[in-house]
XYZ file of C-alpha atoms in Angstrom:
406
model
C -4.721 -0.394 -7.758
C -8.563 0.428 -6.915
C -8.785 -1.943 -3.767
C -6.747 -2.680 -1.329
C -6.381 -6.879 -1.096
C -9.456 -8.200 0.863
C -6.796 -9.921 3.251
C -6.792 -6.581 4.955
C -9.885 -5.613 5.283
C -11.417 -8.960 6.567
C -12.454 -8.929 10.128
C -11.762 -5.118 10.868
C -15.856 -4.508 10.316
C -16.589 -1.401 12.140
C -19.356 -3.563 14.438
C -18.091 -6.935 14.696
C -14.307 -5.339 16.120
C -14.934 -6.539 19.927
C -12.644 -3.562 21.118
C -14.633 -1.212 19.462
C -17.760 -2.641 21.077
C -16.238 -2.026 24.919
C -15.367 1.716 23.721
C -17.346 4.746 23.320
C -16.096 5.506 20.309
C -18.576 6.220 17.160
C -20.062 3.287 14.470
C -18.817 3.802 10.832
C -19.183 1.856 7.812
C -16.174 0.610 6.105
C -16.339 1.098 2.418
C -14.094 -1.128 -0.697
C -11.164 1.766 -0.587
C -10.711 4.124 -3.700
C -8.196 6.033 -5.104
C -7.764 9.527 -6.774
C -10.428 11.706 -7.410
C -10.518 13.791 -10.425
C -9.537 17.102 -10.316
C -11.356 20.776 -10.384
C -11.096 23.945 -10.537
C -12.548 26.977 -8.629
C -12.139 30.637 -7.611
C -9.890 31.998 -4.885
C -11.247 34.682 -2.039
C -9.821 35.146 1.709
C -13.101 35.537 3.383
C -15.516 34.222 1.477
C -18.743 32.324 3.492
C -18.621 28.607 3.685
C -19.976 26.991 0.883
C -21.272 23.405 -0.051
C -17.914 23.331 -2.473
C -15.613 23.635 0.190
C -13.162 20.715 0.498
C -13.886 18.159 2.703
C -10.581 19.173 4.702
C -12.426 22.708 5.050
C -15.967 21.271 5.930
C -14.550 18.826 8.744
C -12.311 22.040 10.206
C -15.645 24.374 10.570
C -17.734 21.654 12.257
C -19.827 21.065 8.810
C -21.343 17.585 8.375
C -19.014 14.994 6.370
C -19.383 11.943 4.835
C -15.794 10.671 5.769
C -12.995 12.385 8.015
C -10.164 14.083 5.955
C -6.920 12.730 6.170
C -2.949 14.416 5.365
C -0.291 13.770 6.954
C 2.392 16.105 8.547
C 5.443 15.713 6.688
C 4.054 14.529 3.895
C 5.831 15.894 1.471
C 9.975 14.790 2.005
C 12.459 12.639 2.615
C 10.719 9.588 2.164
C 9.533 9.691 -0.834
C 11.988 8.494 -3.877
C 10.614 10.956 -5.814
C 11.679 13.910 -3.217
C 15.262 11.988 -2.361
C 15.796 12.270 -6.834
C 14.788 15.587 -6.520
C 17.371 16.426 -3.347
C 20.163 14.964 -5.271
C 19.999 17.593 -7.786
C 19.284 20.716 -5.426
C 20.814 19.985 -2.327
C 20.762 23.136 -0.673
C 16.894 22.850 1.374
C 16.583 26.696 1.167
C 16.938 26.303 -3.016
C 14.140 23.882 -2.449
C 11.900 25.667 -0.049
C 12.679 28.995 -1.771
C 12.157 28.460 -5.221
C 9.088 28.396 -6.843
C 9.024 25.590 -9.104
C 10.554 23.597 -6.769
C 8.206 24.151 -3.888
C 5.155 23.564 -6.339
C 7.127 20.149 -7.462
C 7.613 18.544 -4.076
C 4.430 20.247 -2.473
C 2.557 18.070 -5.439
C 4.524 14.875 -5.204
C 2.392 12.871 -2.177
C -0.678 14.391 -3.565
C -0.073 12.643 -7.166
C 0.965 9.358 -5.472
C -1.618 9.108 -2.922
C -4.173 12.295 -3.371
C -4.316 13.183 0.650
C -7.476 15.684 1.468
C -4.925 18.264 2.283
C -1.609 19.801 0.430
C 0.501 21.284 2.598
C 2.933 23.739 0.758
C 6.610 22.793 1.405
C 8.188 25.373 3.522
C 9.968 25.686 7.148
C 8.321 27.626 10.018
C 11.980 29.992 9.529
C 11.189 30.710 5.943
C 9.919 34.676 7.226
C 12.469 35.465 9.016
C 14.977 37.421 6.830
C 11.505 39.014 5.505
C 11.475 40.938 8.760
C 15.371 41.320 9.491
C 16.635 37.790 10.820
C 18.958 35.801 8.509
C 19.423 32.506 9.031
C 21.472 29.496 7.478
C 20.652 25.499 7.835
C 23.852 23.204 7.941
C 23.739 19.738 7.487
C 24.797 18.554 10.752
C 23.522 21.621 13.482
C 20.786 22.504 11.159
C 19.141 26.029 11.781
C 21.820 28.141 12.897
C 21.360 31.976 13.358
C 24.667 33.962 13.671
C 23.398 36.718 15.506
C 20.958 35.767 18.431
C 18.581 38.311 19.811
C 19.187 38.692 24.012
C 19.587 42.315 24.194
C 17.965 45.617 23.376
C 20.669 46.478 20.932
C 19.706 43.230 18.957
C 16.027 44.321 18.682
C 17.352 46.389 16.029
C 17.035 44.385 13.411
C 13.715 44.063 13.566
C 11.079 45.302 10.605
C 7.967 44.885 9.236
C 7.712 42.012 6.840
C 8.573 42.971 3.670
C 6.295 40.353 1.413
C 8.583 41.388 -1.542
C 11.220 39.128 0.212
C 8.044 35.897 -0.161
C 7.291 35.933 -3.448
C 8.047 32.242 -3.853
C 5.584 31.459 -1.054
C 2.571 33.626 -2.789
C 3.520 32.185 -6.013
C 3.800 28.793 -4.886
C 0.452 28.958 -3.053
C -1.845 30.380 -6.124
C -0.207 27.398 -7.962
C -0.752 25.001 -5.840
C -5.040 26.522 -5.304
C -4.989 25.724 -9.466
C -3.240 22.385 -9.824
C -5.626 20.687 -6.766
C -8.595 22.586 -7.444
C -11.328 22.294 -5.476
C -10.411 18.285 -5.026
C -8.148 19.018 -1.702
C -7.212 21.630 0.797
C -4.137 23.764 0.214
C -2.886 24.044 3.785
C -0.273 27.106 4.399
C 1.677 27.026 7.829
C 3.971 29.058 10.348
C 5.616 28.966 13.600
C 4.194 30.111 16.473
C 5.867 33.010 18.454
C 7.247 31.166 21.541
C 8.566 28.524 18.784
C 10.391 30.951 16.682
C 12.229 33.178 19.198
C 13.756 30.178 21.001
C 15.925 29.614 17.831
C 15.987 33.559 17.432
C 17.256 33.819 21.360
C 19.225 30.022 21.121
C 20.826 30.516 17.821
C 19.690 27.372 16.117
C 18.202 24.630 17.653
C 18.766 23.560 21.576
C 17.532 20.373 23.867
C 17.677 22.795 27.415
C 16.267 26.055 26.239
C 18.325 27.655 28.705
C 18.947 30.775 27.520
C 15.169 31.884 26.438
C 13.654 30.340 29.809
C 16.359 32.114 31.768
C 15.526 35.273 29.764
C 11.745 34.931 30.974
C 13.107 36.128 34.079
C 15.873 38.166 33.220
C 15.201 40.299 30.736
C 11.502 39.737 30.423
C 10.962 42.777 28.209
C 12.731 42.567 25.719
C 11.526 38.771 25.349
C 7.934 40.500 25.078
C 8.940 42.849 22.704
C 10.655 40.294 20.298
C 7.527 37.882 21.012
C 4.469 41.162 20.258
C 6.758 42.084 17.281
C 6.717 38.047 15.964
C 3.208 37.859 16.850
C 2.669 41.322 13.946
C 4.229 39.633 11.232
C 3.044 35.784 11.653
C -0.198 37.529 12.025
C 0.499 39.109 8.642
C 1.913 36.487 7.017
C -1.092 34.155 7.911
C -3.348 36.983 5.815
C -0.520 36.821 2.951
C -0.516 32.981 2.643
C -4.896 32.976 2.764
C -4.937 35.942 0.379
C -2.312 34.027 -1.619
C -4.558 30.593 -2.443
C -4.374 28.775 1.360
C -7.728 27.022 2.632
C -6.022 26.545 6.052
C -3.278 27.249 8.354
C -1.478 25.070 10.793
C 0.541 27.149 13.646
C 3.436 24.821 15.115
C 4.077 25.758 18.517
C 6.718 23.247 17.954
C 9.066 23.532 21.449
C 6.093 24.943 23.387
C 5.450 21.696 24.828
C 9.174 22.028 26.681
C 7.510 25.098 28.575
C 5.527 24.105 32.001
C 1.876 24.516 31.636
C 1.410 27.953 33.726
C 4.613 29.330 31.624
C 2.875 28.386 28.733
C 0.097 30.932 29.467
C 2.541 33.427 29.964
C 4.848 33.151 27.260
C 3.452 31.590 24.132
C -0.471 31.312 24.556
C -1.366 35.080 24.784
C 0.667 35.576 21.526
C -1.425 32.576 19.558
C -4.345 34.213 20.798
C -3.198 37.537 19.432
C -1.977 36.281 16.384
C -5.653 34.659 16.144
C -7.644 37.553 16.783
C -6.079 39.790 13.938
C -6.351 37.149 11.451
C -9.944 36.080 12.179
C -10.575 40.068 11.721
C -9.769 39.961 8.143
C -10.208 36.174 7.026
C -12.820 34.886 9.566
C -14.109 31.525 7.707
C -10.077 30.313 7.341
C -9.829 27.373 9.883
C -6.968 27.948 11.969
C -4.889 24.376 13.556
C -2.740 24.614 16.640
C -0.414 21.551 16.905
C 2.080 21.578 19.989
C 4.363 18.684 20.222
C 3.855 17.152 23.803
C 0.637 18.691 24.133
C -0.745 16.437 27.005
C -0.432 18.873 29.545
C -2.055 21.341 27.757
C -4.939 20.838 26.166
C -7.986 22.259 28.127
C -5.276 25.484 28.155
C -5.708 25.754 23.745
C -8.958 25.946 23.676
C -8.902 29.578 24.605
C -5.992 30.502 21.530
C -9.756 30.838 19.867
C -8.146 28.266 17.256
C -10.449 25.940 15.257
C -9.114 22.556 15.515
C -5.938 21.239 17.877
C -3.870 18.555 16.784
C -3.202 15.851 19.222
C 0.328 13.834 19.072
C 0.357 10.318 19.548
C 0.814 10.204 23.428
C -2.770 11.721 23.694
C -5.502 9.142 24.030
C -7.826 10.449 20.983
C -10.621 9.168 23.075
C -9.610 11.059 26.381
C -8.215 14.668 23.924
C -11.968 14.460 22.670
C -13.674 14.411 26.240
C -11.087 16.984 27.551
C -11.543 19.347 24.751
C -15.187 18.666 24.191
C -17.415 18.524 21.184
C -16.748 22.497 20.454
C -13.744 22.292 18.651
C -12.066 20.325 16.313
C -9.214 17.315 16.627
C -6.841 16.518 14.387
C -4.760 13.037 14.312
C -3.175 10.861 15.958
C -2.034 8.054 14.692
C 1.894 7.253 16.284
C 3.874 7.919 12.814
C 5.501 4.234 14.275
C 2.361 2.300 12.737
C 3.322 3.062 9.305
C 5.982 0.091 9.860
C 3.995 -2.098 10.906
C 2.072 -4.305 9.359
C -1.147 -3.055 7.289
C -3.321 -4.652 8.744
C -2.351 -3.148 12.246
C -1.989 0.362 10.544
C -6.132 -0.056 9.202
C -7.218 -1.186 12.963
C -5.571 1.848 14.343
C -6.698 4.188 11.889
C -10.416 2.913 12.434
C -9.401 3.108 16.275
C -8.405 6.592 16.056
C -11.188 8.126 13.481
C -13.643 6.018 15.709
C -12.463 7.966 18.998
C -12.676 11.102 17.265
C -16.460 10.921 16.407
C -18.209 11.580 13.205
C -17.621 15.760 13.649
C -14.969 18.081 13.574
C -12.369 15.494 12.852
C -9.129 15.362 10.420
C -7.447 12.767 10.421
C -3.565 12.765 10.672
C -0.789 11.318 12.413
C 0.375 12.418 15.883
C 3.296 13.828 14.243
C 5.357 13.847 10.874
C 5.928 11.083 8.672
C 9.393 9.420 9.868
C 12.796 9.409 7.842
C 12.554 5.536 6.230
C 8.793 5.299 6.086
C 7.297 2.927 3.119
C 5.604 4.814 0.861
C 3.204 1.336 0.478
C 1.932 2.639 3.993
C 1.352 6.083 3.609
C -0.708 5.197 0.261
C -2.405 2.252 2.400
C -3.057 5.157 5.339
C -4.763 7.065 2.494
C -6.684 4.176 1.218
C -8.259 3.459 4.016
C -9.032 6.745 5.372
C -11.350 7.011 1.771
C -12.776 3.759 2.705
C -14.237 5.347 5.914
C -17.888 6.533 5.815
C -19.887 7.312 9.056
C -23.426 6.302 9.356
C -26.000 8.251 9.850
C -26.931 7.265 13.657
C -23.641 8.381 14.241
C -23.132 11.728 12.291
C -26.692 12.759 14.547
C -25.369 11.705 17.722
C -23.473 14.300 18.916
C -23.935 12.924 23.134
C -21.185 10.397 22.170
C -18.406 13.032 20.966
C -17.265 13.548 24.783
């Protein structure tokens, strides 16, 4: 299908929508929505200088002019998709699939041949490093992640190594064949967890709804929390470099739980570490745009800005309108469209699409959703999310307007 039916699209103009006219939120022009570019191919460097051939994904992240915002989708790439659910059947172990080459490649591709997103996220797990750098872990169907051997003493510091890349072939692998298959059509997008994120299931054991034992620890045993967070902070920073040097465009770092840490504890315990991790890899791949998503962020906000990351993703409790005027017109936004509106009706999913990308102004926007795509979502929506978000052009009054971002 080229076009979505006109049913949809009929009385959601960009200047006749009489909420849009009470906001501050930018003009676009809506456009009959396509489908599927053709696909490219181009050369791989870490730190090369932006170029007019970036993707648009890229372009949008370093606060280049764009025609249209990008658009992916956390999650993308999983359980709701038939394709990935036929897949699971025959390898149900998740490590098999997020450890195996072919595998990754096949399920990494699957949204982005059914719906051709901006950006391809490579299908991982922020845990995937860990045994690289001396913490094994195991994911059970009904706890999940579950590490045997939590890390609350000095004697469990042990462990601890430089990551050994040897042990991530499959992610290296997987990236320089995902760079070929999209070409220069979409972003390849790498990821990790950020170092507050990962050492409360290093410290918990697996996953936790108090966080009792690594907030206690702040104040207990404070140093060797700091050691096991500088040593993280080493080889995320590495393994940033490893997944840009491998094929990545971008990185997204999920400080996943550090929304369930009070602002000021936030600067203490997970912020300086991002803005570590930051500084080493801008040293050695400075034009790689660098996301900071943080579930819960609403508290926070004004506090990322100085991670030095590129963009911040909002979730969907953030008014995009009020994130942009916090955060300013400096630095980029990404989503945040409430992962709910994919089951609702379409035409309800375009208007808050349009709401969202109009909130976000014409620069330094990607669009997403405020976090991933739920268990149970039609895949009818995500390709109508897609649809639309092509459809989307801004004008030209808007794209020089830059008073209006904040």
């Amino acid at each position: 299908m080229d076009t979505i039916p006109t049913s949809i699209n009929s009385g959601l103009g960009w200047s006749s929508s009489s909420l849009f006219q009470q906001s501050n939120c930018f003009n676009l022009l809506s456009l009959p929505l396509k489908r599927k570019p053709s696909l490219t191919k181009f050369s791989l460097t870490c730190s090369a200088a932006s170029s007019s051939s970036d993707p648009l994904l890229v372009k949008a992240a370093r606060g280049d002019p764009v025609s249209r915002p990008p658009a992916w989708m956390m999650r993308q790439a999983g359980r709701y998709m038939a394709a990935y659910k036929k897949l699971a059947e025959k390898h149900p172990s998740f490590r098999e699939r997020s450890e195996t080459t072919d595998l990754i490649v096949e399920i990494s591709l699957q949204p982005w041949k059914a719906f051709r997103p901006d950006g391809v996220i490579i299908f991982s797990d922020i845990l995937t490093p860990l045994p690289a750098f001396g913490i094994d872990f195991d994911i059970e169907d009904v706890r999940g992640p579950v590490i045997q051997s939590p890390i609350r003493s000095e004697e469990g510091l042990k462990v601890l190594h430089a990551i050994d890349f040897d042990k991530l072939r499959f992610v290296g692998e997987s990236l320089k064949t995902l760079r070929k298959e999209v070409g220069g059509d979409a972003a390849v997008l790498g990821f990790v967890g950020a170092p507050w994120t990962l050492a409360t299931y290093i410290v918990e054991g697996g996953t936790t709804r108090t966080y009792t034992n690594i907030k206690s620890m702040c104040h207990m045993a404070p140093h060797i929390l700091r050691t096991l967070l500088s040593h993280l902070t080493k080889a995320i920073a590495d393994y940033i470099v490893f997944q840009v040097e491998s094929g990545a465009h971008c990185i997204q770092i999920f400080d996943s739980w550090g929304g369930q840490l009070p602002p000021h504890m936030w600067e203490l315990w997970s912020k300086p570490y991002i803005k570590e991790i930051v500084n080493l890899v801008k040293k050695k791949c400075p034009e790689t745009p660098l996301v900071l998503y943080i579930n819960g962020n609403g508290g926070l906000l004004e506090r990322m800005i100085d991670t030095g990351v590129d963009v911040i993703g909002l979730d969907w409790t953030v008014d995009m309108a009020d994130g942009r005027r916090r955060l300013g017109s400096g630095i980029g936004v990404q989503g945040n469209v409430d992962p709910a509106y994919l089951f609702s009706p379409l035409t309800a999913l375009t208007e808050e699409i349009q709401r969202v990308v109009k909130c976000a102004g014409p620069r330094r926007h990607i669009l997403n959703l405020g976090h991933g795509v739920l268990v149970g979502t039609p895949e009818e929506a995500v390709a109508h999310f897609f649809d639309v978000a092509r459809s989307l052009k801004f004008d030209t009054v808007s794209q020089n307007n830059t008073a209006n971002v904040v």
